[in-house]
C-alpha cells in the first residue's frame, strides 16, 4: 500500500483552552496522531524504526482558519508534497466532518535520521509507502553491445560529478544497489544490468558469457556515459568482473570498492558444483535452484529480521533467464585466479565484508585486503553476502567516507 489514508479524529476536552477552543499547540499533536494512525492502518506503526531510521521533524508551519471544540470530529488528509534522498515534505489539512469547514493546514519537513541523529537515506520500505519519488536527473539508458550482441539497461543518477560504477552480483540485477544509487548525491551513479541478467538481453550462445565479455560490456557503459575513469564498485561476481576489468583496462579505474568478493578462482569441487547448478537450471528452470542459493546469499540476521527482503531477492532470482543464469555460472567456473594481481593494485581500495557472509567469509575478504597495498577493510555487522542491500546505512557510511577521502 502506498500513501496516507484519510484519518478521522475526535477532539478531546483536555486538548482545549479556557475558551473551549482546540489549543494551537495541541493542533500539531492532532496532525501527528493522524500520521501515526495512517502508518498503523498501513505498513505498521514501526515502519521507520524497523528500517533503522526515525522521522525527525525539521520544520513545521501551520495555519488556523476556524475554531474547533471538544467532540468535533476532524478529517485529516495527508499528502507527500516532495521526496528527497533523506527528507520528505508532508502537507496536512484538517476539515470538520460535520460541516466540511477547512479548519487548518500544515506543512512539515521530516528528515530520516539514524540512531546517532545523522540524516540517512529514506529506506526502500518507507519510500514505497510514501509513493513514487519524482527524481530529477534519473535516466535509464540502453547500451548496445557489438552489433546486436546484447543490450543492457543502465540506471544513471546525477547529472554531474565524478562517476561511480556499480557492478551487481549473481544472480541479481542493478536494483541491489538502489540504496547507494539513492544516496551519494555528489556522484554520478551508474548501475547496469549485466548481460543475461535483470532487464538485459540474453545472448543465446554459451560462449557469450565470460569475465572478459562482462568486463568489456562495462567499458561500453563507461564510454556511453562519457567517463574516462570511474570508481568501480563490484559485489561478489561483480568483484570477479572488476578484477578482469583491472587486467584489461586499468587506466579506466580511479579507485576500487570490493564487496563480499574474493580473488581466488573456484576449487575443483566448486567448479563441479557450478556445472551441476547450471545443468539443473537448464533441465528444470531456475526455480529448482533458488532454495539452494537463498540461505547463503543473505545473512542470518536478515533471514530473521527482514523477511520482506528475503522474499524480494527470491523474486529477483526467479526472474533470471536460464541461459543468463547458466552462462554466469560457467563464466564464474572458468574465471582465473586474481590473487597474483592484488599486490599490483595501485588505486585506493576499500574492501567491505558482511560479518555474517557464509559464501565469502570475513576471513577471506580480510586476507584479500591485506594483499592490496594500502587497502582499507570494513566489516559490516548483521550483514551476510549482500551487505549493501542488507545494511545500507552502514555500507553507505563507509562508502561515503572512502569516497570523500579520495584524492581529487
Ligand atoms: C555472487 O553473489 O555473485 C555469487 O554468489 C558469487 C559466487 O557464486 O561465487
CSV table of C-alpha atoms and ligand atoms in Angstrom, one decimal:
chain,number,residue,atom,x,y,z
A,1,UNK,CA,0.0,0.0,0.0
A,2,UNK,CA,1.3,3.5,-0.7
A,3,UNK,CA,0.1,6.9,0.6
A,4,UNK,CA,-1.5,8.1,3.7
A,5,UNK,CA,-5.2,7.2,4.2
A,6,UNK,CA,-7.7,9.8,5.5
A,7,UNK,CA,-8.0,9.7,9.3
A,8,UNK,CA,-10.8,10.9,11.4
A,9,UNK,CA,-10.0,12.0,15.0
A,10,UNK,CA,-12.2,13.3,17.8
A,11,UNK,CA,-11.1,16.5,19.7
A,12,UNK,CA,-10.8,15.8,23.4
A,13,UNK,CA,-11.7,18.3,26.2
A,14,UNK,CA,-8.1,18.2,27.6
A,15,UNK,CA,-6.7,19.5,24.3
A,16,UNK,CA,-8.8,22.7,24.6
A,17,UNK,CA,-8.1,26.1,26.2
A,18,UNK,CA,-10.1,28.1,28.7
A,19,UNK,CA,-12.4,29.3,25.9
A,20,UNK,CA,-13.1,25.7,24.8
A,21,UNK,CA,-11.1,26.0,21.5
A,22,UNK,CA,-8.7,23.3,20.4
A,23,UNK,CA,-5.4,24.8,21.6
A,24,UNK,CA,-2.9,25.8,18.9
A,25,UNK,CA,-0.1,23.5,20.1
A,26,UNK,CA,-2.5,20.6,20.6
A,27,UNK,CA,-3.4,21.1,16.9
A,28,UNK,CA,0.1,20.0,15.9
A,29,UNK,CA,-0.4,16.9,18.1
A,30,UNK,CA,-3.7,16.1,16.3
A,31,UNK,CA,-1.9,16.2,12.9
A,32,UNK,CA,0.9,14.0,14.4
A,33,UNK,CA,-1.7,11.5,15.7
A,34,UNK,CA,-3.2,11.3,12.2
A,35,UNK,CA,0.2,10.5,10.7
A,36,UNK,CA,0.9,7.6,13.2
A,37,UNK,CA,-2.7,6.3,12.7
A,38,UNK,CA,-2.1,6.3,9.0
A,39,UNK,CA,1.0,4.2,9.5
A,40,UNK,CA,-0.8,1.9,11.9
A,41,UNK,CA,-3.5,1.2,9.3
A,42,UNK,CA,-1.0,0.7,6.5
A,43,UNK,CA,2.6,-0.7,6.8
A,44,UNK,CA,2.7,-0.6,10.6
A,45,UNK,CA,3.4,2.0,13.2
A,46,UNK,CA,7.0,0.7,13.5
A,47,UNK,CA,7.7,1.2,9.8
A,48,UNK,CA,10.6,3.7,10.4
A,49,UNK,CA,12.1,2.0,13.5
A,50,UNK,CA,12.2,-1.4,11.9
A,51,UNK,CA,14.0,0.1,8.9
A,52,UNK,CA,16.7,1.6,11.2
A,53,UNK,CA,15.6,5.3,10.9
A,54,UNK,CA,13.4,7.8,12.7
A,55,UNK,CA,11.4,10.6,11.1
A,56,UNK,CA,12.5,13.8,12.8
A,57,UNK,CA,10.5,17.0,12.1
A,58,UNK,CA,12.9,19.7,10.9
A,59,UNK,CA,10.4,22.4,10.1
A,60,UNK,CA,6.7,22.8,10.8
A,61,UNK,CA,4.3,25.5,9.6
A,62,UNK,CA,0.7,25.7,10.5
A,63,UNK,CA,-2.3,28.0,9.7
A,64,UNK,CA,-5.5,28.1,11.7
A,65,UNK,CA,-8.7,29.0,9.8
A,66,UNK,CA,-11.5,28.3,12.2
A,67,UNK,CA,-12.1,27.3,15.9
A,68,UNK,CA,-12.6,23.7,16.9
A,69,UNK,CA,-14.4,22.4,20.0
A,70,UNK,CA,-14.4,19.2,22.2
A,71,UNK,CA,-16.3,16.4,20.5
A,72,UNK,CA,-15.7,17.8,16.9
A,73,UNK,CA,-14.5,15.1,14.5
A,74,UNK,CA,-11.7,16.2,12.3
A,75,UNK,CA,-11.0,14.6,8.9
A,76,UNK,CA,-7.2,14.8,8.3
A,77,UNK,CA,-5.8,14.4,4.8
A,78,UNK,CA,-2.0,13.9,4.4
A,79,UNK,CA,-0.2,14.1,1.2
A,80,UNK,CA,3.5,13.8,0.2
A,81,UNK,CA,4.5,17.1,-1.4
A,82,UNK,CA,8.2,16.3,-2.0
A,83,UNK,CA,10.5,13.4,-1.6
A,84,UNK,CA,14.3,13.9,-1.5
A,85,UNK,CA,17.1,11.5,-0.6
A,86,UNK,CA,16.8,11.7,3.2
A,87,UNK,CA,13.9,14.1,3.7
A,88,UNK,CA,10.3,14.5,2.6
A,89,UNK,CA,7.6,17.2,2.9
A,90,UNK,CA,4.1,16.4,4.0
A,91,UNK,CA,1.0,18.7,3.6
A,92,UNK,CA,-1.8,18.0,6.0
A,93,UNK,CA,-5.3,19.6,6.1
A,94,UNK,CA,-8.0,19.3,8.8
A,95,UNK,CA,-11.7,19.6,7.9
A,96,UNK,CA,-14.6,19.4,10.4
A,97,UNK,CA,-16.5,16.3,9.4
A,98,UNK,CA,-19.9,17.7,10.5
A,99,UNK,CA,-20.0,20.8,8.1
A,100,UNK,CA,-16.9,20.3,5.9
A,101,UNK,CA,-15.2,23.6,7.1
A,102,UNK,CA,-11.5,23.5,6.5
A,103,UNK,CA,-10.1,24.4,9.9
A,104,UNK,CA,-6.3,24.1,9.5
A,105,UNK,CA,-3.4,23.5,7.1
A,106,UNK,CA,0.1,22.4,8.0
A,107,UNK,CA,3.3,21.7,6.2
A,108,UNK,CA,6.1,19.7,7.7
A,109,UNK,CA,9.6,18.8,6.5
A,110,UNK,CA,10.8,15.4,8.0
A,111,UNK,CA,14.3,14.0,7.8
A,112,UNK,CA,15.1,10.3,8.3
A,113,UNK,CA,17.8,10.1,10.9
A,114,UNK,CA,19.9,7.2,12.1
A,115,UNK,CA,20.4,6.2,15.7
A,116,UNK,CA,23.2,8.7,16.1
A,117,UNK,CA,21.0,11.5,14.8
A,118,UNK,CA,22.6,11.8,11.3
A,119,UNK,CA,20.5,12.2,8.2
A,120,UNK,CA,20.0,8.8,6.5
A,121,UNK,CA,18.6,7.8,3.1
A,122,UNK,CA,14.9,7.1,3.1
A,123,UNK,CA,14.6,3.3,3.4
A,124,UNK,CA,13.0,1.4,0.5
A,125,UNK,CA,10.0,0.3,2.5
A,126,UNK,CA,9.3,3.9,3.7
A,127,UNK,CA,9.7,5.1,0.1
A,128,UNK,CA,7.2,2.5,-1.1
A,129,UNK,CA,4.7,3.9,1.5
A,130,UNK,CA,5.4,7.5,0.6
A,131,UNK,CA,4.8,6.7,-3.1
A,132,UNK,CA,6.9,7.2,-6.2
A,133,UNK,CA,9.7,9.7,-6.0
A,134,UNK,CA,9.9,12.3,-8.6
A,135,UNK,CA,13.7,12.4,-9.2
A,136,UNK,CA,15.4,15.0,-11.2
A,137,UNK,CA,18.4,13.6,-13.1
A,138,UNK,CA,17.5,9.9,-13.1
A,139,UNK,CA,17.8,8.3,-16.5
A,140,UNK,CA,17.5,4.7,-17.9
A,141,UNK,CA,19.9,4.3,-20.8
A,142,UNK,CA,20.1,1.3,-23.1
A,143,UNK,CA,23.6,0.4,-24.0
A,144,UNK,CA,24.1,-1.5,-27.2
A,145,UNK,CA,26.9,-4.1,-27.2
A,146,UNK,CA,28.5,-5.0,-30.5
A,147,UNK,CA,26.2,-5.4,-33.5
A,148,UNK,CA,23.1,-6.6,-31.8
A,149,UNK,CA,25.1,-8.9,-29.4
A,150,UNK,CA,23.4,-7.6,-26.3
A,151,UNK,CA,21.5,-4.6,-24.9
A,152,UNK,CA,22.0,-3.5,-21.3
A,153,UNK,CA,19.7,-1.2,-19.3
A,154,UNK,CA,21.8,1.2,-17.3
A,155,UNK,CA,20.4,3.4,-14.5
A,156,UNK,CA,22.2,6.7,-14.2
A,157,UNK,CA,21.6,9.1,-11.4
A,158,UNK,CA,23.0,12.6,-11.0
A,159,UNK,CA,23.8,14.9,-13.9
A,160,UNK,CA,27.3,15.9,-12.8
A,161,UNK,CA,30.1,14.8,-10.6
A,162,UNK,CA,32.6,12.0,-10.8
A,163,UNK,CA,31.4,8.6,-11.9
A,164,UNK,CA,30.9,5.6,-9.6
A,165,UNK,CA,30.1,2.4,-11.5
A,166,UNK,CA,28.2,-0.3,-9.5
A,167,UNK,CA,28.5,-4.0,-10.7
A,168,UNK,CA,26.0,-6.4,-9.3
A,169,UNK,CA,26.4,-9.9,-8.1
A,170,UNK,CA,24.9,-13.3,-9.2
A,171,UNK,CA,22.0,-13.9,-9.9
A,172,UNK,CA,20.7,-10.4,-9.4
A,173,UNK,CA,20.4,-7.1,-11.2
A,174,UNK,CA,21.3,-3.4,-10.7
A,175,UNK,CA,18.5,-2.8,-8.2
A,176,UNK,CA,20.6,-4.4,-5.5
A,177,UNK,CA,22.5,-1.0,-5.4
A,178,UNK,CA,19.3,1.0,-5.0
A,179,UNK,CA,20.3,2.5,-1.6
A,180,UNK,CA,23.7,3.5,-2.8
A,181,UNK,CA,22.1,4.9,-6.0
A,182,UNK,CA,19.7,6.9,-3.9
A,183,UNK,CA,22.5,8.4,-1.7
A,184,UNK,CA,25.9,9.6,-2.8
A,185,UNK,CA,24.3,12.6,-4.4
A,186,UNK,CA,27.6,14.3,-5.2
A,187,UNK,CA,28.5,11.5,-7.5
A,188,UNK,CA,27.1,10.5,-10.9
A,189,UNK,CA,26.0,6.9,-10.1
A,190,UNK,CA,25.8,4.3,-12.8
A,191,UNK,CA,24.4,0.8,-12.4
A,192,UNK,CA,24.0,-1.6,-15.4
A,193,UNK,CA,22.3,-5.0,-15.6
A,194,UNK,CA,24.9,-7.5,-16.8
A,195,UNK,CA,24.2,-9.4,-20.0
A,196,UNK,CA,21.7,-12.2,-19.4
A,197,UNK,CA,20.5,-10.8,-16.1
A,198,UNK,CA,17.8,-8.4,-14.9
A,199,UNK,CA,16.4,-6.4,-17.9
A,200,UNK,CA,19.4,-7.1,-20.1
A,201,UNK,CA,19.1,-9.1,-23.3
A,202,UNK,CA,20.2,-12.7,-23.1
A,203,UNK,CA,22.7,-13.8,-25.8
A,204,UNK,CA,21.7,-17.4,-26.5
A,205,UNK,CA,25.3,-18.7,-27.2
A,206,UNK,CA,27.0,-20.3,-24.2
A,207,UNK,CA,30.3,-18.7,-25.5
A,208,UNK,CA,28.9,-15.2,-25.0
A,209,UNK,CA,29.4,-15.4,-21.2
A,210,UNK,CA,32.9,-14.9,-19.7
A,211,UNK,CA,34.5,-12.5,-17.3
A,212,UNK,CA,36.0,-10.9,-20.5
A,213,UNK,CA,32.6,-10.2,-22.0
A,214,UNK,CA,31.2,-8.8,-18.8
A,215,UNK,CA,34.3,-6.5,-18.4
A,216,UNK,CA,34.2,-5.3,-22.0
A,217,UNK,CA,30.5,-4.5,-21.5
A,218,UNK,CA,31.4,-2.3,-18.6
A,219,UNK,CA,33.8,-0.3,-20.9
A,220,UNK,CA,30.9,0.2,-23.3
A,221,UNK,CA,28.8,1.5,-20.4
A,222,UNK,CA,31.6,3.9,-19.3
A,223,UNK,CA,32.0,5.1,-22.9
A,224,UNK,CA,28.3,5.8,-23.2
A,225,UNK,CA,28.2,7.9,-20.0
A,226,UNK,CA,31.3,9.7,-21.1
A,227,UNK,CA,33.5,8.6,-18.2
A,228,UNK,CA,37.2,8.2,-18.9
A,229,UNK,CA,37.8,6.9,-15.4
A,230,UNK,CA,35.5,5.8,-12.6
A,231,UNK,CA,35.4,4.5,-9.1
A,232,UNK,CA,34.3,0.9,-9.7
A,233,UNK,CA,32.4,-1.0,-7.0
A,234,UNK,CA,31.7,-4.7,-7.5
A,235,UNK,CA,29.9,-7.2,-5.3
A,236,UNK,CA,30.8,-10.9,-5.4
A,237,UNK,CA,30.6,-11.9,-9.1
A,238,UNK,CA,30.7,-8.1,-9.7
A,239,UNK,CA,34.1,-8.1,-8.0
A,240,UNK,CA,35.3,-11.0,-10.1
A,241,UNK,CA,34.4,-8.9,-13.2
A,242,UNK,CA,36.2,-5.9,-11.7
A,243,UNK,CA,39.4,-7.9,-11.4
A,244,UNK,CA,39.1,-8.7,-15.1
A,245,UNK,CA,38.5,-5.0,-15.8
A,246,UNK,CA,41.7,-4.2,-13.9
A,247,UNK,CA,43.7,-6.6,-16.1
A,248,UNK,CA,42.2,-5.4,-19.3
A,249,UNK,CA,41.6,-1.7,-18.8
A,250,UNK,CA,43.4,-0.5,-15.6
A,251,UNK,CA,43.5,3.1,-17.0
A,252,UNK,CA,39.7,3.3,-16.6
A,253,UNK,CA,39.7,2.7,-12.9
A,254,UNK,CA,40.2,5.5,-10.4
A,255,UNK,CA,39.5,3.6,-7.2
A,256,UNK,CA,38.1,0.2,-6.3
A,257,UNK,CA,35.4,-1.0,-3.9
A,258,UNK,CA,35.3,-4.7,-3.5
A,259,UNK,CA,32.3,-6.0,-1.6
A,260,UNK,CA,31.8,-9.6,-0.4
A,261,UNK,CA,34.1,-10.9,-3.1
A,262,UNK,CA,37.3,-12.8,-3.4
A,263,UNK,CA,40.3,-13.1,-5.7
A,264,UNK,CA,40.7,-16.9,-5.8
A,265,UNK,CA,39.3,-19.0,-8.6
A,266,UNK,CA,37.0,-21.9,-8.0
A,267,UNK,CA,38.3,-25.1,-6.5
A,268,UNK,CA,37.7,-28.4,-8.4
A,269,UNK,CA,34.8,-29.1,-6.1
A,270,UNK,CA,33.4,-25.6,-6.7
A,271,UNK,CA,33.6,-26.0,-10.5
A,272,UNK,CA,31.7,-29.3,-10.3
A,273,UNK,CA,29.0,-27.6,-8.2
A,274,UNK,CA,28.7,-24.8,-10.8
A,275,UNK,CA,28.2,-27.4,-13.6
A,276,UNK,CA,25.6,-29.2,-11.5
A,277,UNK,CA,23.7,-26.0,-10.8
A,278,UNK,CA,23.8,-24.8,-14.4
A,279,UNK,CA,22.6,-28.2,-15.6
A,280,UNK,CA,19.8,-28.4,-13.1
A,281,UNK,CA,18.6,-24.9,-14.1
A,282,UNK,CA,18.7,-25.8,-17.8
A,283,UNK,CA,16.7,-29.0,-17.1
A,284,UNK,CA,14.2,-27.8,-14.6
A,285,UNK,CA,14.4,-24.0,-14.5
A,286,UNK,CA,15.8,-21.5,-12.0
A,287,UNK,CA,13.1,-22.4,-9.5
A,288,UNK,CA,14.9,-25.7,-8.9
A,289,UNK,CA,18.0,-23.9,-7.7
A,290,UNK,CA,16.7,-20.9,-5.8
A,291,UNK,CA,16.3,-22.6,-2.4
A,292,UNK,CA,19.9,-23.8,-2.6
A,293,UNK,CA,21.2,-20.2,-3.2
A,294,UNK,CA,19.0,-18.1,-1.0
A,295,UNK,CA,20.0,-19.3,2.5
A,296,UNK,CA,23.7,-18.3,1.9
A,297,UNK,CA,23.1,-15.1,-0.1
A,298,UNK,CA,21.7,-13.3,2.9
A,299,UNK,CA,22.9,-13.3,6.5
A,300,UNK,CA,21.3,-15.0,9.5
A,301,UNK,CA,20.1,-11.7,10.9
A,302,UNK,CA,18.5,-10.7,7.6
A,303,UNK,CA,16.7,-14.1,7.3
A,304,UNK,CA,15.3,-13.4,10.8
A,305,UNK,CA,14.7,-9.7,10.8
A,306,UNK,CA,14.0,-8.8,7.1
A,307,UNK,CA,11.7,-11.5,5.6
A,308,UNK,CA,10.4,-9.0,3.0
A,309,UNK,CA,14.0,-8.5,1.7
A,310,UNK,CA,14.5,-12.3,1.6
A,311,UNK,CA,11.2,-12.6,-0.4
A,312,UNK,CA,12.3,-9.8,-2.8
A,313,UNK,CA,15.7,-11.4,-3.5
A,314,UNK,CA,14.0,-14.7,-4.2
A,315,UNK,CA,11.7,-12.9,-6.7
A,316,UNK,CA,14.7,-11.3,-8.5
A,317,UNK,CA,16.4,-14.7,-8.7
A,318,UNK,CA,13.3,-16.4,-10.1
A,319,UNK,CA,13.1,-13.8,-12.9
A,320,UNK,CA,16.5,-14.8,-14.2
A,321,UNK,CA,16.7,-16.1,-17.7
A,322,UNK,CA,18.0,-19.7,-17.9
A,323,UNK,CA,20.8,-19.0,-20.4
A,324,UNK,CA,21.9,-15.9,-18.5
A,325,UNK,CA,21.9,-17.8,-15.2
A,326,UNK,CA,23.8,-20.8,-16.6
A,327,UNK,CA,26.1,-18.6,-18.6
A,328,UNK,CA,27.1,-16.7,-15.4
A,329,UNK,CA,27.7,-19.9,-13.5
A,330,UNK,CA,30.1,-21.2,-16.2
A,331,UNK,CA,31.8,-17.8,-16.5
A,332,UNK,CA,32.5,-17.9,-12.8
A,333,UNK,CA,33.6,-21.5,-13.0
A,334,UNK,CA,36.2,-20.5,-15.6
A,335,UNK,CA,37.5,-17.3,-14.1
A,336,UNK,CA,41.2,-17.1,-13.4
A,337,UNK,CA,42.8,-16.6,-10.0
A,338,UNK,CA,43.2,-12.9,-9.4
A,339,UNK,CA,45.4,-13.3,-6.3
A,340,UNK,CA,48.7,-12.7,-8.2
A,341,UNK,CA,47.2,-9.3,-9.3
A,342,UNK,CA,46.4,-8.0,-5.8
A,343,UNK,CA,49.9,-6.7,-5.0
A,344,UNK,CA,50.0,-4.7,-8.2
A,345,UNK,CA,46.8,-2.7,-7.4
A,346,UNK,CA,47.9,1.0,-7.4
A,347,UNK,CA,44.5,2.7,-6.8
A,348,UNK,CA,42.8,3.4,-3.5
A,349,UNK,CA,40.8,0.4,-2.5
A,350,UNK,CA,38.1,-0.3,0.0
A,351,UNK,CA,37.2,-3.9,0.9
A,352,UNK,CA,33.8,-4.5,2.5
A,353,UNK,CA,32.7,-7.7,4.1
A,354,UNK,CA,29.5,-8.7,5.7
A,355,UNK,CA,30.3,-10.1,9.2
A,356,UNK,CA,27.7,-13.0,8.6
A,357,UNK,CA,28.8,-13.7,5.0
A,358,UNK,CA,28.9,-17.5,4.6
A,359,UNK,CA,29.6,-17.6,0.9
A,360,UNK,CA,32.8,-15.5,1.1
A,361,UNK,CA,33.5,-15.4,4.9
A,362,UNK,CA,35.2,-12.4,6.6
A,363,UNK,CA,38.5,-14.2,6.9
A,364,UNK,CA,38.7,-14.4,3.1
A,365,UNK,CA,37.8,-10.8,2.4
A,366,UNK,CA,40.2,-9.6,5.2
A,367,UNK,CA,43.0,-11.7,3.9
A,368,UNK,CA,42.4,-10.2,0.4
A,369,UNK,CA,42.6,-6.7,1.8
A,370,UNK,CA,46.0,-7.4,3.4
A,371,UNK,CA,47.4,-8.3,0.0
A,372,UNK,CA,46.3,-5.0,-1.7
A,373,UNK,CA,48.7,-2.2,-0.9
A,374,UNK,CA,47.1,0.4,1.4
A,375,UNK,CA,43.6,-1.2,1.2
A,376,UNK,CA,41.1,-0.3,3.9
A,377,UNK,CA,38.9,-3.1,5.3
A,378,UNK,CA,35.4,-2.6,6.7
A,379,UNK,CA,33.3,-5.3,8.3
A,380,UNK,CA,29.5,-4.8,8.2
A,381,UNK,CA,27.7,-6.1,11.3
A,382,UNK,CA,24.4,-8.1,10.8
A,383,UNK,CA,25.0,-8.4,7.1
A,384,UNK,CA,25.7,-11.5,5.0
A,385,UNK,CA,26.8,-11.8,1.4
A,386,UNK,CA,24.7,-8.8,0.2
A,387,UNK,CA,25.8,-6.2,2.7
A,388,UNK,CA,24.8,-3.1,0.6
A,389,UNK,CA,21.2,-4.4,0.4
A,390,UNK,CA,21.1,-5.8,4.0
A,391,UNK,CA,22.7,-2.9,5.9
A,392,UNK,CA,22.5,0.1,3.5
A,393,UNK,CA,23.1,2.7,6.3
A,394,UNK,CA,26.4,1.1,7.4
A,395,UNK,CA,27.6,0.5,3.9
A,396,UNK,CA,26.6,4.0,2.9
A,397,UNK,CA,28.7,5.4,5.7
A,398,UNK,CA,31.9,3.5,4.9
A,399,UNK,CA,31.5,4.1,1.2
A,400,UNK,CA,30.8,7.8,1.7
A,401,UNK,CA,33.9,8.2,3.9
A,402,UNK,CA,36.1,6.4,1.4
A,403,UNK,CA,34.8,8.5,-1.5
A,404,UNK,CA,35.3,11.7,0.5
A,405,UNK,CA,38.9,10.9,1.2
A,406,UNK,CA,39.8,10.1,-2.4
A,407,UNK,CA,42.5,12.4,-4.0
A,408,UNK,CA,40.7,14.9,-6.2
B,1,LIG,C1,27.5,-13.8,-6.3
B,1,LIG,O1,26.9,-13.3,-5.3
B,1,LIG,O2,27.8,-13.0,-7.2
B,1,LIG,C2,27.9,-15.2,-6.3
B,1,LIG,O3,27.3,-15.8,-5.2
B,1,LIG,C3,29.3,-15.4,-6.4
B,1,LIG,C4,29.7,-16.9,-6.4
B,1,LIG,O4,28.9,-17.8,-6.5
B,1,LIG,O5,30.9,-17.1,-6.4
